[in-house]
Short mmCIF file of C-alpha atoms in Angstrom, two decimals:
data_model
loop_
_atom_site.label_atom_id
_atom_site.label_comp_id
_atom_site.label_asym_id
_atom_site.label_seq_id
_atom_site.Cartn_x
_atom_site.Cartn_y
_atom_site.Cartn_z
CA MET Z 1 16.32 13.02 -23.94
CA LEU Z 2 13.29 14.30 -22.00
CA TYR Z 3 14.74 13.00 -18.74
CA HIS Z 4 17.97 14.92 -19.38
CA ILE Z 5 16.04 18.10 -20.14
CA TYR Z 6 14.03 17.73 -16.94
CA GLU Z 7 17.14 17.22 -14.79
CA THR Z 8 18.83 20.23 -16.42
CA GLN Z 9 15.80 22.39 -15.68
CA ARG Z 10 15.69 21.14 -12.09
CA SER Z 11 19.37 21.90 -11.58
CA LEU Z 12 18.87 25.44 -12.91
CA MET Z 13 15.92 25.98 -10.60
CA GLU Z 14 17.72 24.77 -7.46
CA PRO Z 15 19.45 28.12 -6.63
CA PHE Z 16 16.11 29.95 -6.97
CA THR Z 17 14.34 27.53 -4.62
CA ASP Z 18 17.14 27.92 -2.08
CA PHE Z 19 16.81 31.71 -2.36
CA ALA Z 20 13.03 31.45 -1.89
CA GLN Z 21 13.52 29.40 1.27
CA ALA Z 22 15.99 31.90 2.69
CA ALA Z 23 13.77 34.88 1.79
CA SER Z 24 10.79 33.25 3.47
CA LYS Z 25 12.77 32.93 6.69
CA LEU Z 26 13.95 36.55 6.47
CA PHE Z 27 10.37 37.79 6.31
CA SER Z 28 9.06 35.44 9.01
CA ASN Z 29 11.86 35.43 11.61
CA PRO Z 30 10.89 37.79 14.47
CA VAL Z 31 14.47 39.04 14.90
CA SER Z 32 14.72 40.08 11.25
CA PRO Z 33 13.97 43.76 10.47
CA LEU Z 34 12.10 42.65 7.33
CA SER Z 35 9.56 40.81 9.47
CA GLN Z 36 8.40 44.16 10.87
CA THR Z 37 7.21 45.51 7.52
CA SER Z 38 3.50 45.66 6.68
CA ALA Z 39 3.66 43.04 3.93
CA ALA Z 40 5.99 40.67 5.78
CA GLN Z 41 3.47 37.84 6.22
CA ARG Z 42 2.42 37.89 2.58
CA MET Z 43 6.02 37.99 1.38
CA ALA Z 44 7.00 35.12 3.68
CA ALA Z 45 4.00 33.07 2.53
CA GLY Z 46 4.69 33.74 -1.15
CA TYR Z 47 8.35 32.77 -0.92
CA ASP Z 48 7.50 29.65 1.12
CA LEU Z 49 4.99 28.54 -1.52
CA LEU Z 50 7.54 29.19 -4.29
CA TYR Z 51 10.08 27.08 -2.42
CA ARG Z 52 7.72 24.14 -2.03
CA LEU Z 53 6.66 24.26 -5.67
CA GLY Z 54 10.25 24.17 -6.90
CA LYS Z 55 12.08 21.96 -4.40
CA ASP Z 56 13.08 18.35 -5.00
CA TYR Z 57 11.21 15.87 -2.80
CA GLU Z 58 13.29 12.98 -1.50
CA LYS Z 59 12.03 9.64 -0.18
CA PRO Z 60 10.17 10.25 3.11
CA ALA Z 61 10.89 8.29 6.28
CA PHE Z 62 8.33 6.04 7.94
CA ASP Z 63 9.02 7.99 11.14
CA ILE Z 64 7.35 5.41 13.40
CA HIS Z 65 9.22 5.36 16.70
CA THR Z 66 6.58 4.31 19.22
CA VAL Z 67 3.08 2.80 19.21
CA ASP Z 68 0.53 2.51 21.97
CA VAL Z 69 -0.46 -1.04 22.94
CA ASN Z 70 -3.30 -0.98 25.47
CA GLY Z 71 -1.92 2.13 27.11
CA ILE Z 72 1.71 0.95 27.11
CA GLY Z 73 4.24 2.74 24.92
CA VAL Z 74 6.17 0.27 22.75
CA ALA Z 75 9.40 1.34 21.05
CA ILE Z 76 9.83 0.59 17.33
CA HIS Z 77 13.14 -0.21 15.69
CA GLU Z 78 13.04 -0.13 11.90
CA ARG Z 79 15.54 -2.36 10.15
CA ILE Z 80 16.19 -4.08 6.80
CA GLU Z 81 15.57 -7.81 7.05
CA VAL Z 82 16.26 -8.83 3.42
CA ASN Z 83 18.02 -6.61 0.87
CA LYS Z 84 17.31 -7.34 -2.80
CA PRO Z 85 18.49 -5.28 -5.81
CA PHE Z 86 15.07 -3.66 -6.30
CA CYS Z 87 13.43 -4.08 -2.90
CA GLU Z 88 14.09 -4.18 0.83
CA LEU Z 89 12.05 -6.30 3.19
CA ARG Z 90 11.72 -3.91 6.11
CA ARG Z 91 10.82 -4.99 9.63
CA PHE Z 92 9.36 -2.86 12.41
CA LYS Z 93 10.67 -4.60 15.50
CA ARG Z 94 8.89 -3.86 18.78
CA PHE Z 95 10.55 -3.51 22.19
CA SER Z 96 9.05 -3.30 25.68
CA ASP Z 97 10.17 -3.55 29.31
CA ASP Z 98 6.66 -4.40 30.51
CA PRO Z 99 6.47 -8.22 31.02
CA ALA Z 100 2.74 -8.52 30.29
CA THR Z 101 3.03 -6.43 27.13
CA LEU Z 102 6.10 -8.37 26.03
CA THR Z 103 4.28 -11.69 26.42
CA LYS Z 104 1.40 -10.39 24.34
CA LEU Z 105 3.67 -9.03 21.60
CA LYS Z 106 5.52 -12.32 21.24
CA GLY Z 107 2.32 -14.24 20.55
CA GLN Z 108 0.82 -11.92 17.95
CA PRO Z 109 0.42 -12.82 14.23
CA VAL Z 110 3.10 -12.10 11.64
CA VAL Z 111 1.97 -9.93 8.72
CA LEU Z 112 3.71 -9.20 5.43
CA ILE Z 113 2.41 -5.97 3.88
CA VAL Z 114 3.16 -5.83 0.16
CA ALA Z 115 3.27 -2.16 -0.79
CA PRO Z 116 2.51 -0.88 -4.29
CA LEU Z 117 5.27 -0.32 -6.81
CA SER Z 118 3.28 2.25 -8.72
CA GLY Z 119 4.90 5.65 -8.41
CA HIS Z 120 5.06 6.45 -4.71
CA TYR Z 121 7.21 4.98 -1.97
CA ALA Z 122 6.06 2.39 0.55
CA THR Z 123 5.82 5.19 3.13
CA LEU Z 124 2.41 5.90 1.61
CA LEU Z 125 1.28 3.01 3.83
CA ARG Z 126 2.66 4.61 6.98
CA ASP Z 127 -0.77 4.74 8.62
CA THR Z 128 -1.39 1.12 7.64
CA VAL Z 129 1.85 0.03 9.30
CA ARG Z 130 1.36 2.14 12.43
CA THR Z 131 -2.13 0.74 12.99
CA MET Z 132 -1.13 -2.87 12.31
CA LEU Z 133 1.78 -2.66 14.77
CA LYS Z 134 -0.61 -2.56 17.71
CA ASP Z 135 -1.67 -6.17 17.16
CA HIS Z 136 0.85 -7.73 14.75
CA LYS Z 137 4.49 -8.28 13.91
CA VAL Z 138 4.81 -6.21 10.76
CA TYR Z 139 7.06 -6.50 7.69
CA ILE Z 140 6.72 -4.41 4.52
CA THR Z 141 8.17 -4.43 1.01
CA ASP Z 142 10.06 -1.16 0.49
CA TRP Z 143 10.64 -0.82 -3.27
CA LYS Z 144 13.72 1.01 -4.47
CA ASN Z 145 13.93 3.88 -6.93
CA ALA Z 146 15.03 2.25 -10.20
CA ARG Z 147 17.29 5.17 -11.09
CA LEU Z 148 19.44 4.27 -8.07
CA VAL Z 149 19.86 0.61 -9.11
CA PRO Z 150 23.02 0.07 -11.25
CA LEU Z 151 22.65 -1.70 -14.58
CA ALA Z 152 24.97 -4.39 -13.23
CA ASP Z 153 22.11 -5.56 -10.98
CA GLY Z 154 20.12 -6.64 -14.03
CA GLU Z 155 16.59 -5.98 -15.20
CA PHE Z 156 13.39 -6.12 -13.20
CA HIS Z 157 10.33 -7.81 -14.67
CA LEU Z 158 6.85 -8.54 -13.38
CA ASP Z 159 8.02 -12.14 -12.94
CA ASP Z 160 10.76 -10.86 -10.61
CA TYR Z 161 8.13 -9.07 -8.54
CA VAL Z 162 6.24 -12.36 -8.14
CA ASN Z 163 9.45 -14.18 -7.21
CA TYR Z 164 10.37 -11.51 -4.65
CA VAL Z 165 7.01 -11.95 -2.91
CA GLN Z 166 7.47 -15.72 -2.76
CA GLU Z 167 10.96 -15.32 -1.31
CA PHE Z 168 9.73 -12.94 1.39
CA ILE Z 169 6.88 -15.30 2.30
CA ARG Z 170 9.30 -18.23 2.61
CA HIS Z 171 11.61 -16.08 4.75
CA LEU Z 172 8.83 -15.37 7.25
CA GLN Z 173 7.65 -18.98 7.18
CA GLY Z 174 11.18 -20.07 8.01
CA GLN Z 175 11.26 -17.75 11.03
CA TYR Z 176 7.73 -18.11 12.38
CA GLY Z 177 6.22 -21.19 10.75
CA ASN Z 178 3.76 -19.16 8.68
CA CYS Z 179 2.45 -15.65 8.07
CA HIS Z 180 -0.42 -13.53 6.78
CA VAL Z 181 -0.18 -11.38 3.63
CA ILE Z 182 -1.81 -8.01 2.96
CA SER Z 183 -1.58 -6.40 -0.49
CA VAL Z 184 -2.74 -2.88 -1.31
CA CYS Z 185 -3.81 -1.96 -4.86
CA GLN Z 186 -1.26 -2.91 -7.56
CA PRO Z 187 0.38 -5.84 -5.69
CA THR Z 188 -2.89 -7.74 -5.34
CA VAL Z 189 -2.21 -9.27 -8.77
CA PRO Z 190 1.42 -10.43 -8.26
CA VAL Z 191 0.62 -11.55 -4.68
CA LEU Z 192 -2.22 -13.74 -5.92
CA ALA Z 193 0.14 -15.12 -8.56
CA ALA Z 194 2.87 -15.80 -5.99
CA VAL Z 195 0.56 -17.69 -3.64
CA SER Z 196 -0.99 -19.58 -6.57
CA LEU Z 197 2.41 -20.81 -7.75
CA MET Z 198 3.36 -21.89 -4.25
CA ALA Z 199 0.10 -23.83 -3.97
CA SER Z 200 0.59 -25.47 -7.37
CA ARG Z 201 4.02 -26.73 -6.28
CA GLY Z 202 2.64 -28.08 -3.01
CA GLU Z 203 4.46 -25.50 -0.89
CA LYS Z 204 3.09 -24.14 2.36
CA THR Z 205 1.00 -21.04 1.62
CA PRO Z 206 0.18 -18.09 3.93
CA LEU Z 207 -2.62 -18.50 6.43
CA THR Z 208 -4.56 -15.59 4.93
CA MET Z 209 -4.50 -13.20 1.98
CA THR Z 210 -6.06 -9.77 2.42
CA MET Z 211 -6.41 -7.86 -0.86
CA MET Z 212 -7.36 -4.20 -0.80
CA GLY Z 213 -8.46 -2.11 -3.78
CA GLY Z 214 -6.58 -3.99 -6.49
CA PRO Z 215 -7.19 -4.63 -10.22
CA ILE Z 216 -7.66 -8.41 -10.08
CA ASP Z 217 -10.16 -8.15 -12.96
CA ALA Z 218 -9.72 -4.72 -14.56
CA ARG Z 219 -12.63 -5.37 -16.92
CA LYS Z 220 -15.17 -4.79 -14.15
CA SER Z 221 -16.38 -1.21 -13.60
CA PRO Z 222 -13.49 0.31 -15.57
CA THR Z 223 -12.23 3.66 -14.31
CA ALA Z 224 -10.43 6.45 -16.18
CA VAL Z 225 -7.19 4.75 -15.19
CA ASN Z 226 -8.27 1.47 -16.78
CA ASN Z 227 -9.48 3.22 -19.91
CA LEU Z 228 -6.13 4.92 -20.46
CA ALA Z 229 -4.34 1.58 -20.26
CA THR Z 230 -6.72 -0.07 -22.72
CA ASN Z 231 -7.04 2.80 -25.21
CA ARG Z 232 -3.30 2.98 -25.82
CA SER Z 233 -1.19 0.21 -27.29
CA TYR Z 234 1.83 -1.41 -25.69
CA GLU Z 235 4.00 0.32 -28.28
CA TRP Z 236 2.52 3.72 -27.42
CA PHE Z 237 3.55 3.36 -23.78
CA GLU Z 238 7.00 2.14 -24.75
CA ASN Z 239 7.58 5.04 -27.17
CA ASN Z 240 6.09 7.85 -25.08
CA VAL Z 241 6.76 7.25 -21.38
CA ILE Z 242 9.98 5.23 -21.28
CA TYR Z 243 13.34 7.04 -21.00
CA ARG Z 244 16.89 6.28 -19.92
CA VAL Z 245 18.30 7.48 -16.59
CA PRO Z 246 20.84 10.35 -16.96
CA ASP Z 247 24.51 9.89 -16.13
CA LYS Z 248 24.42 11.60 -12.72
CA PHE Z 249 22.53 8.69 -11.08
CA PRO Z 250 23.80 5.21 -10.10
CA GLY Z 251 21.31 3.62 -12.52
CA ALA Z 252 22.56 5.62 -15.50
CA GLY Z 253 21.39 4.09 -18.76
CA ARG Z 254 18.54 2.05 -17.24
CA ARG Z 255 15.20 2.23 -19.08
CA VAL Z 256 12.56 3.56 -16.70
CA TYR Z 257 9.16 5.16 -16.44
CA PRO Z 258 10.37 8.40 -14.77
CA GLY Z 259 8.83 9.61 -11.55
CA PHE Z 260 8.37 13.16 -12.81
CA LEU Z 261 6.15 11.89 -15.63
CA GLN Z 262 4.11 9.89 -13.16
CA TYR Z 263 3.71 12.96 -10.95
CA THR Z 264 2.55 15.00 -13.92
CA GLY Z 265 -0.10 12.36 -14.54
CA PHE Z 266 -1.22 12.45 -10.90
CA VAL Z 267 -1.71 16.23 -10.94
CA ALA Z 268 -3.37 16.20 -14.37
CA MET Z 269 -6.11 13.92 -13.05
CA ASN Z 270 -7.34 16.70 -10.73
CA PRO Z 271 -5.49 20.00 -11.30
CA ASP Z 272 -8.21 22.26 -9.84
CA ARG Z 273 -8.11 20.53 -6.48
CA HIS Z 274 -4.32 20.78 -6.25
CA ALA Z 275 -4.38 24.46 -7.24
CA SER Z 276 -6.99 25.28 -4.60
CA SER Z 277 -5.06 23.30 -2.01
CA HIS Z 278 -1.91 25.35 -2.60
CA TYR Z 279 -3.89 28.58 -2.49
CA ASP Z 280 -5.42 27.54 0.82
CA TYR Z 281 -1.91 26.82 2.09
CA PHE Z 282 -0.87 30.36 1.12
CA LYS Z 283 -3.85 31.82 3.01
CA ASP Z 284 -3.15 29.63 6.05
CA LEU Z 285 0.40 30.99 6.21
CA ILE Z 286 -0.90 34.57 6.10
CA LYS Z 287 -3.46 33.87 8.84
CA GLY Z 288 -0.89 32.08 10.98
CA ASP Z 289 -2.84 28.81 10.92
CA ASP Z 290 0.18 26.62 11.65
CA ALA Z 291 -1.79 23.40 12.12
CA SER Z 292 -3.41 23.55 8.67
CA ALA Z 293 -0.15 24.60 7.02
CA GLU Z 294 1.72 21.71 8.62
CA ALA Z 295 -0.97 19.25 7.50
CA HIS Z 296 -0.49 20.51 3.93
CA ARG Z 297 3.27 20.08 4.15
CA LYS Z 298 3.03 16.54 5.47
CA PHE Z 299 0.62 15.50 2.76
CA TYR Z 300 2.61 16.95 -0.13
CA ASP Z 301 5.96 15.81 1.24
CA GLU Z 302 4.57 12.32 0.68
CA TYR Z 303 2.55 12.99 -2.45
CA ASN Z 304 5.33 14.80 -4.33
CA ALA Z 305 7.95 12.13 -3.59
CA VAL Z 306 7.93 9.71 -6.54
CA LEU Z 307 10.26 7.00 -7.81
CA ASP Z 308 11.25 5.69 -11.23
CA MET Z 309 9.98 2.24 -12.22
CA ASP Z 310 11.95 -0.20 -14.34
CA ALA Z 311 10.55 -0.13 -17.88
CA ASP Z 312 10.19 -3.90 -18.26
CA TYR Z 313 8.14 -4.21 -15.09
CA TYR Z 314 5.90 -1.29 -15.97
CA LEU Z 315 5.19 -2.35 -19.55
CA GLU Z 316 4.58 -5.98 -18.60
CA THR Z 317 2.11 -4.87 -15.93
CA ILE Z 318 0.20 -2.78 -18.46
CA GLN Z 319 0.02 -5.69 -20.88
CA THR Z 320 -0.62 -8.51 -18.39
CA VAL Z 321 -3.15 -6.83 -16.10
CA PHE Z 322 -4.91 -4.18 -18.19
CA GLN Z 323 -4.71 -5.29 -21.80
CA ASP Z 324 -4.56 -9.10 -22.00
CA TYR Z 325 -6.17 -9.85 -18.58
CA LYS Z 326 -3.93 -12.88 -18.31
CA LEU Z 327 -4.77 -13.61 -14.68
CA VAL Z 328 -8.52 -13.88 -15.15
CA ASN Z 329 -8.15 -15.58 -18.56
CA GLY Z 330 -5.84 -18.25 -17.11
CA THR Z 331 -3.04 -17.52 -19.60
CA TRP Z 332 -0.39 -16.03 -17.31
CA ASP Z 333 2.94 -17.83 -17.27
CA VAL Z 334 5.67 -16.78 -14.81
CA ARG Z 335 9.37 -17.56 -15.07
CA SER Z 336 10.89 -18.81 -11.81
CA PRO Z 337 14.43 -17.81 -10.69
CA SER Z 338 15.63 -21.17 -12.08
CA GLY Z 339 14.17 -20.33 -15.49
CA LYS Z 340 11.19 -22.69 -15.34
CA ILE Z 341 7.93 -21.45 -16.89
CA GLU Z 342 4.91 -22.01 -14.63
CA ARG Z 343 1.22 -21.29 -15.22
CA VAL Z 344 -0.59 -19.20 -12.59
CA ARG Z 345 -3.55 -21.23 -11.28
CA PRO Z 346 -5.41 -19.48 -8.42
CA GLN Z 347 -7.80 -22.43 -8.22
CA ASP Z 348 -4.96 -24.49 -6.73
CA ILE Z 349 -5.05 -22.43 -3.51
CA THR Z 350 -6.86 -24.45 -0.83
CA THR Z 351 -5.28 -23.73 2.57
CA THR Z 352 -5.21 -19.89 2.49
CA ALA Z 353 -8.25 -17.86 3.58
CA LEU Z 354 -9.17 -14.89 1.37
CA PHE Z 355 -10.42 -11.45 2.40
CA THR Z 356 -11.05 -8.71 -0.19
CA VAL Z 357 -11.67 -5.04 0.58
CA GLU Z 358 -13.09 -2.36 -1.72
CA GLY Z 359 -13.98 1.29 -1.22
CA GLU Z 360 -17.42 2.39 -2.34
CA LEU Z 361 -16.01 5.56 -3.96
CA ASP Z 362 -12.75 4.09 -5.29
CA ASP Z 363 -11.92 5.78 -8.60
CA ILE Z 364 -8.74 3.78 -9.18
CA SER Z 365 -9.90 0.17 -8.83
CA GLY Z 366 -13.57 0.02 -9.74
CA SER Z 367 -16.27 -1.90 -7.93
CA GLY Z 368 -15.89 -5.64 -8.28
CA GLN Z 369 -12.30 -5.63 -9.51
CA THR Z 370 -10.87 -6.89 -6.23
CA GLU Z 371 -13.85 -9.07 -5.34
CA ALA Z 372 -13.20 -11.02 -8.56
CA ALA Z 373 -10.44 -12.86 -6.68
CA HIS Z 374 -13.10 -15.04 -5.05
CA ASP Z 375 -14.24 -16.48 -8.37
CA LEU Z 376 -10.63 -17.26 -9.33
CA CYS Z 377 -9.82 -18.93 -5.99
CA SER Z 378 -12.42 -21.66 -6.40
CA GLY Z 379 -10.37 -24.12 -4.34
CA ILE Z 380 -10.91 -22.12 -1.14
CA VAL Z 381 -14.07 -23.21 0.67
CA ARG Z 382 -16.69 -20.50 0.84
CA LYS Z 383 -16.62 -20.17 4.61
CA GLU Z 384 -12.95 -19.08 4.31
CA GLN Z 385 -13.79 -16.22 1.93
CA ARG Z 386 -14.96 -12.76 2.97
CA HIS Z 387 -15.58 -9.47 1.21
CA LEU Z 388 -15.88 -5.97 2.66
CA GLU Z 389 -17.13 -2.80 0.99
CA ALA Z 390 -16.29 0.32 3.00
CA LYS Z 391 -19.06 2.84 2.52
CA GLY Z 392 -17.94 6.38 1.78
CA ALA Z 393 -14.28 5.36 1.35
CA GLY Z 394 -12.21 6.25 -1.69
CA HIS Z 395 -9.07 4.45 -2.80
CA TYR Z 396 -6.84 6.10 -0.23
CA GLY Z 397 -9.40 5.72 2.55
CA ILE Z 398 -9.35 1.91 2.65
CA PHE Z 399 -5.75 1.82 3.91
CA SER Z 400 -5.17 5.21 5.53
CA GLY Z 401 -7.10 7.66 7.63
CA ARG Z 402 -10.20 7.44 9.80
CA ARG Z 403 -12.12 4.96 7.65
CA TRP Z 404 -9.16 2.60 7.59
CA ARG Z 405 -8.68 2.76 11.34
CA ASP Z 406 -12.35 2.64 12.36
CA LEU Z 407 -14.02 0.56 9.66
CA VAL Z 408 -11.55 -1.56 7.73
CA TYR Z 409 -8.82 -2.42 10.21
CA PRO Z 410 -11.09 -4.04 12.87
CA LYS Z 411 -12.35 -6.46 10.21
CA VAL Z 412 -8.85 -7.20 8.95
CA ARG Z 413 -7.62 -7.78 12.51
CA GLU Z 414 -10.50 -10.13 13.24
CA PHE Z 415 -9.99 -12.08 10.02
CA ILE Z 416 -6.29 -12.60 10.72
CA LEU Z 417 -6.94 -13.59 14.32
CA GLU Z 418 -9.56 -16.15 13.30
CA HIS Z 419 -7.04 -17.99 11.14
CA GLU Z 420 -3.97 -17.72 13.35
CA LEU Z 421 -2.38 -21.03 14.30
CA PRO Z 422 -2.44 -22.30 17.92
CA ARG Z 423 1.31 -21.75 18.26
CA THR Z 424 0.83 -17.98 18.24
CA GLN Z 425 -2.41 -17.81 20.18
CA VAL Z 426 -0.43 -17.41 23.41
CA GLY Z 427 -0.74 -13.88 24.70
CA LEU Z 428 -3.69 -12.95 22.48
CA SER Z 429 -6.36 -13.54 25.10
CA THR Z 430 -5.68 -10.13 26.61
CA ALA Z 431 -6.22 -8.32 23.34
CA ALA Z 432 -9.32 -6.26 22.61
CA PRO Z 433 -12.32 -8.59 22.30
CA VAL Z 434 -12.80 -9.54 18.67
CA ALA Z 435 -16.42 -10.48 19.30
CA LYS Z 436 -17.26 -6.80 19.03
CA VAL Z 437 -16.24 -6.73 15.37
CA THR Z 438 -17.45 -10.19 14.41
CA THR Z 439 -19.63 -10.54 11.34
CA SER Z 440 -21.54 -13.77 11.54
CA ALA Z 441 -23.34 -13.69 8.20
CA ILE Z 442 -22.00 -17.03 7.04
CA ALA Z 443 -23.06 -19.34 4.25
CA VAL Z 444 -21.36 -22.60 5.22
CA PRO Z 445 -21.28 -25.49 2.75
CA SER Z 446 -19.58 -28.73 3.62
CA ALA Z 447 -15.99 -27.77 4.41
CA LYS Z 448 -12.98 -29.29 2.74
CA PRO Z 449 -10.30 -30.80 4.97
CA LYS Z 450 -7.67 -28.29 6.03
CA ALA Z 451 -3.94 -28.78 6.21
CA ALA Z 452 -3.88 -27.88 9.90
CA PRO Z 453 -6.56 -27.19 12.56
CA GLN Z 454 -7.33 -23.53 13.06
CA PRO Z 455 -9.21 -23.09 16.35
CA LYS Z 456 -11.05 -19.87 16.98
CA PRO Z 457 -10.03 -17.47 19.79
CA ALA Z 458 -11.86 -17.88 23.08
CA THR Z 459 -13.26 -14.36 22.77
CA LYS Z 460 -14.89 -15.08 19.41
CA ALA Z 461 -18.66 -15.06 19.37
CA ALA Z 462 -20.27 -18.37 18.43
CA LYS Z 463 -21.22 -18.68 14.75
CA PRO Z 464 -24.85 -19.31 13.83
CA ALA Z 465 -26.03 -22.48 12.19
CA PRO Z 466 -25.29 -22.82 8.46
CA SER Z 467 -28.89 -22.01 7.67
CA ALA Z 468 -28.64 -18.54 9.18
CA THR Z 469 -29.66 -15.80 6.77
CA ARG Z 470 -27.65 -12.70 5.99
CA SER Z 471 -30.32 -10.37 7.27
CA SER Z 472 -30.67 -11.98 10.68
CA ALA Z 473 -26.92 -12.31 11.17
CA ALA Z 474 -26.22 -8.75 10.16
CA ALA Z 475 -28.54 -7.52 12.88
CA ALA Z 476 -26.91 -9.80 15.45
CA THR Z 477 -23.28 -8.70 15.56
CA THR Z 478 -22.40 -5.70 13.40
CA THR Z 479 -21.05 -2.81 15.42
CA LYS Z 480 -21.10 -0.29 12.56
CA PRO Z 481 -24.35 0.76 10.90
CA SER Z 482 -24.98 -0.87 7.56
CA ASP Z 483 -24.69 2.44 5.77
CA VAL Z 484 -21.09 2.77 6.93
CA VAL Z 485 -19.64 -0.68 6.35
CA ALA Z 486 -20.98 -3.66 4.47
CA THR Z 487 -19.38 -6.98 5.33
CA ARG Z 488 -20.53 -10.29 3.98
CA TRP Z 489 -19.35 -13.76 3.31
CA VAL Z 490 -19.08 -14.54 -0.37
CA LYS Z 491 -22.03 -16.49 -1.70
CA SER Z 492 -22.79 -18.22 -4.94
CA GLU Z 493 -23.73 -16.29 -8.08
CA GLY Z 494 -26.75 -14.09 -7.70
CA ALA Z 495 -25.82 -12.67 -4.30
CA THR Z 496 -26.49 -8.98 -4.05
CA LYS Z 497 -24.58 -6.32 -2.18
CA PRO Z 498 -26.11 -4.71 0.89
CA THR Z 499 -27.25 -1.19 0.33
CA GLY Z 500 -27.34 1.87 2.49
CA ALA Z 501 -26.86 5.60 2.49
CA ALA Z 502 -23.20 6.29 1.81
CA GLU Z 503 -21.24 8.83 3.75
CA GLN Z 504 -19.82 11.84 2.01
CA ALA Z 505 -16.60 10.98 0.15
CA PRO Z 506 -13.44 11.96 1.99
CA ALA Z 507 -11.39 14.80 0.62
CA ASP Z 508 -8.47 12.63 -0.37
CA LEU Z 509 -7.04 15.52 -2.37
CA GLY Z 510 -5.89 13.26 -5.14
CA ALA Z 511 -3.91 11.03 -2.82
CA ALA Z 512 -6.02 8.19 -4.09
CA LYS Z 513 -4.09 8.60 -7.30
CA ALA Z 514 -0.96 7.43 -5.52
CA THR Z 515 -1.30 3.92 -6.87
CA ALA Z 516 -2.53 4.96 -10.30
CA VAL Z 517 0.72 4.88 -12.23
CA THR Z 518 0.98 1.16 -12.69
CA ALA Z 519 -2.75 0.97 -12.97
CA ALA Z 520 -2.54 3.36 -15.81
CA PRO Z 521 0.09 3.28 -17.45
CA ALA Z 522 15.16 5.52 11.14
CA ARG Z 523 15.97 6.24 13.29
CA SER Z 524 16.22 3.41 15.88
CA ALA Z 525 13.86 3.79 18.81
CA SER Z 526 15.78 4.47 22.02
CA ARG Z 527 15.50 1.93 24.79
CA SER Z 528 17.27 0.98 28.02
CA SER Z 529 19.82 -1.80 28.21
CA LYS Z 530 17.20 -3.94 29.93
CA ALA Z 531 14.71 -3.72 27.04
CA ARG Z 532 13.49 -7.07 25.84
CA LYS Z 533 12.25 -7.64 22.32
CA ALA Z 534 9.19 -9.15 20.67
#
């Protein structure tokens, strides 16, 4: 009933928001007589703010049409590679007429980015995708709004999420031989489950898994998000946040966790900051500060766009990840598409390297929650495991913004390149030297045999002997000061984290809450007919 009331209210407000938009233009258009009045700027700013507070925010576009690869502009064509009822596997295909650039693009690693299904759209990772496209062939999971999925397409469970990830991995393996997987926040858990099940069956697993800011073990350093999920029962969530989609949508009758409730939760976590942000926007409009006003619009166009999540998936995530801790307790069973029940055993993973990333100031996934994946993946030799703590970075900062581009991405790029197979090494020798971002603090025990040889790139700096200490190695190769980024190879119990003066936390303006919901409760690029593709 609440969903119906909300949609009725939104429909009633729509004419007023349209009027506010028109009035704002009347007071701001230079050819309008109203724009010549003394209070024109204030009136235009007030109506514009009213319009943005009342309008309906649709799914944003990725809007990535070109990327720069070593000074050469490369056109991007966005297309759907696999279309599932609740998700699209989206590819960003690169085109170039420059022969040298084309050769390089064809030999670069293939990366599957698994985006969160936790309230916001996959476009939240736009900066992640744009940065990765410079050095990788990029695919991303683009989750659909559950209210647009007809009931005839069936239900969507956490098991289905795991099965989707496995299907997408197999699809890329079939095309390229293998791939690398990056998961951001919520999907770290189902991605680890998917790779674990593939390893248990003896299937080929991805070359690497990079897990960023996810609740692998939500018991560690619990945040306000974790506490909400543990302090309320399964029944409370089912009775208070689950509603049926109204008749006007294709998914009418489907049980969902509505997007408007999720958005209310986002804002409630930090209402003062959002209020001050909108007031600053109003003042920027009066002053004529177009750059600041446009930055506000871009941020909230993304932040205010939310999707409904299928109720079964949401409730099962709450129970499995945040209440019963089934992954870390070794009690998680997943149903395959054929109906077979399989136990998730991360210790069966042996041929996939693991890289975990955490933000020092992450208030969504607490310290140690993502790093816990290393203890679960005991079958991966220690030299194939790495952990990074980004100093001064919040949840949003580890996958978007300056800290992502300058601190986290170089390490991710290096890690992927180190484990890329010889078949795709062709064309990589002209890339930016990875030796500049190499971290050689390695604790190397006797290595287990690998399924296939994985030679290092020619530009890679030589590793020190196994007896090298962390302190001497850190001084040898790190390009960022230790108080900005702390990178280390995972050691046995008792290892301590490097310390240093943290930078001031970024003003993420609550965007870090974008992945909190599950945690708590194109345009074709133009090209000539001669364009060749990578």
